[in-house]
Amino acid sequence: MGAKNRDRIPIASWRMTVETVEHMERLGWDVISKCGACGLLMRADLKLIIRTTGPATSLWNRHARCKRIGCQGMVEFQARP
């Protein structure tokens, strides 16, 4: 019939094939970080993450401190193929 709608593929299926930031960067994924406290949305720089933490880093179920000055919240990463 045609190609599957990528938005209807469960995220768990994507994780099996795209585990690391290197794979996400190579395939052109959009990754954002969203703070649960202040709501700050930022585009994640995958090349910078690869340089600082290594290509085998995984963002799945990972949290980090918010980058907004004065915010003590934690961000979660959200990715889209």
mmCIF file of C-alpha atoms in Angstrom:
data_model
loop_
_atom_site.group_PDB
_atom_site.id
_atom_site.type_symbol
_atom_site.label_atom_id
_atom_site.label_comp_id
_atom_site.label_asym_id
_atom_site.label_seq_id
_atom_site.Cartn_x
_atom_site.Cartn_y
_atom_site.Cartn_z
ATOM 1 C CA MET A 1 0.000 0.000 0.000
ATOM 2 C CA GLY A 2 2.566 2.608 0.792
ATOM 3 C CA ALA A 3 4.865 3.787 3.515
ATOM 4 C CA LYS A 4 3.680 3.742 7.114
ATOM 5 C CA ASN A 5 2.830 7.015 8.787
ATOM 6 C CA ARG A 6 5.917 7.648 10.950
ATOM 7 C CA ASP A 7 3.851 9.460 13.581
ATOM 8 C CA ARG A 8 1.859 6.298 14.285
ATOM 9 C CA ILE A 9 4.878 4.097 15.031
ATOM 10 C CA PRO A 10 5.182 3.591 18.831
ATOM 11 C CA ILE A 11 8.219 5.281 20.383
ATOM 12 C CA ALA A 12 9.287 1.931 21.902
ATOM 13 C CA SER A 13 9.794 0.612 18.365
ATOM 14 C CA TRP A 14 12.037 3.563 17.509
ATOM 15 C CA ARG A 15 14.183 3.000 20.602
ATOM 16 C CA MET A 16 15.195 -0.460 19.405
ATOM 17 C CA THR A 17 16.768 1.009 16.262
ATOM 18 C CA VAL A 18 17.853 4.491 17.427
ATOM 19 C CA GLU A 19 19.402 4.142 20.880
ATOM 20 C CA THR A 20 22.272 6.658 20.828
ATOM 21 C CA VAL A 21 22.677 10.355 20.051
ATOM 22 C CA GLU A 22 25.018 9.379 17.219
ATOM 23 C CA HIS A 23 22.177 7.499 15.504
ATOM 24 C CA MET A 24 19.745 10.348 16.145
ATOM 25 C CA GLU A 25 22.153 12.892 14.659
ATOM 26 C CA ARG A 26 22.950 10.728 11.633
ATOM 27 C CA LEU A 27 19.247 10.184 10.885
ATOM 28 C CA GLY A 28 18.354 13.856 11.386
ATOM 29 C CA TRP A 29 16.090 13.545 14.422
ATOM 30 C CA ASP A 30 14.723 16.672 16.128
ATOM 31 C CA VAL A 31 15.386 16.597 19.864
ATOM 32 C CA ILE A 32 14.121 19.171 22.342
ATOM 33 C CA SER A 33 14.468 19.533 26.081
ATOM 34 C CA LYS A 34 11.442 20.584 28.112
ATOM 35 C CA CYS A 35 11.609 21.802 31.707
ATOM 36 C CA GLY A 36 8.850 20.486 33.939
ATOM 37 C CA ALA A 37 9.126 23.477 36.313
ATOM 38 C CA CYS A 38 9.329 26.574 34.110
ATOM 39 C CA GLY A 39 8.263 25.144 30.741
ATOM 40 C CA LEU A 40 11.426 26.214 28.889
ATOM 41 C CA LEU A 41 11.736 24.494 25.503
ATOM 42 C CA MET A 42 15.151 24.302 23.844
ATOM 43 C CA ARG A 43 16.416 22.446 20.791
ATOM 44 C CA ALA A 44 19.117 19.984 21.830
ATOM 45 C CA ASP A 45 22.412 20.284 19.967
ATOM 46 C CA LEU A 46 23.200 16.643 19.211
ATOM 47 C CA LYS A 47 26.675 17.439 17.857
ATOM 48 C CA LEU A 48 27.554 19.180 21.135
ATOM 49 C CA ILE A 49 26.204 16.252 23.163
ATOM 50 C CA ILE A 50 28.307 13.847 21.072
ATOM 51 C CA ARG A 51 31.439 15.977 21.610
ATOM 52 C CA THR A 52 30.970 16.343 25.373
ATOM 53 C CA THR A 53 29.555 12.968 26.450
ATOM 54 C CA GLY A 54 30.447 10.660 23.576
ATOM 55 C CA PRO A 55 28.577 9.112 20.638
ATOM 56 C CA ALA A 56 27.242 6.188 22.688
ATOM 57 C CA THR A 57 25.219 8.473 24.989
ATOM 58 C CA SER A 58 21.531 7.704 25.197
ATOM 59 C CA LEU A 59 18.878 10.356 25.902
ATOM 60 C CA TRP A 60 16.134 7.797 26.502
ATOM 61 C CA ASN A 61 14.758 8.219 30.055
ATOM 62 C CA ARG A 62 17.434 10.826 30.778
ATOM 63 C CA HIS A 63 16.949 14.064 32.717
ATOM 64 C CA ALA A 64 19.208 17.098 33.100
ATOM 65 C CA ARG A 65 19.141 20.412 34.952
ATOM 66 C CA CYS A 66 17.248 23.290 33.352
ATOM 67 C CA LYS A 67 19.440 25.926 31.673
ATOM 68 C CA ARG A 68 17.219 28.895 32.624
ATOM 69 C CA ILE A 69 18.883 31.146 35.201
ATOM 70 C CA GLY A 70 17.239 30.702 38.593
ATOM 71 C CA CYS A 71 15.249 27.596 37.652
ATOM 72 C CA GLN A 72 15.882 24.510 39.749
ATOM 73 C CA GLY A 73 13.795 22.250 37.491
ATOM 74 C CA MET A 74 14.804 19.218 35.486
ATOM 75 C CA VAL A 75 14.341 18.812 31.740
ATOM 76 C CA GLU A 76 13.278 15.713 29.880
ATOM 77 C CA PHE A 77 14.293 15.051 26.310
ATOM 78 C CA GLN A 78 11.720 14.540 23.596
ATOM 79 C CA ALA A 79 12.709 13.253 20.172
ATOM 80 C CA ARG A 80 10.991 13.042 16.794
ATOM 81 C CA PRO A 81 12.227 11.241 13.683
#
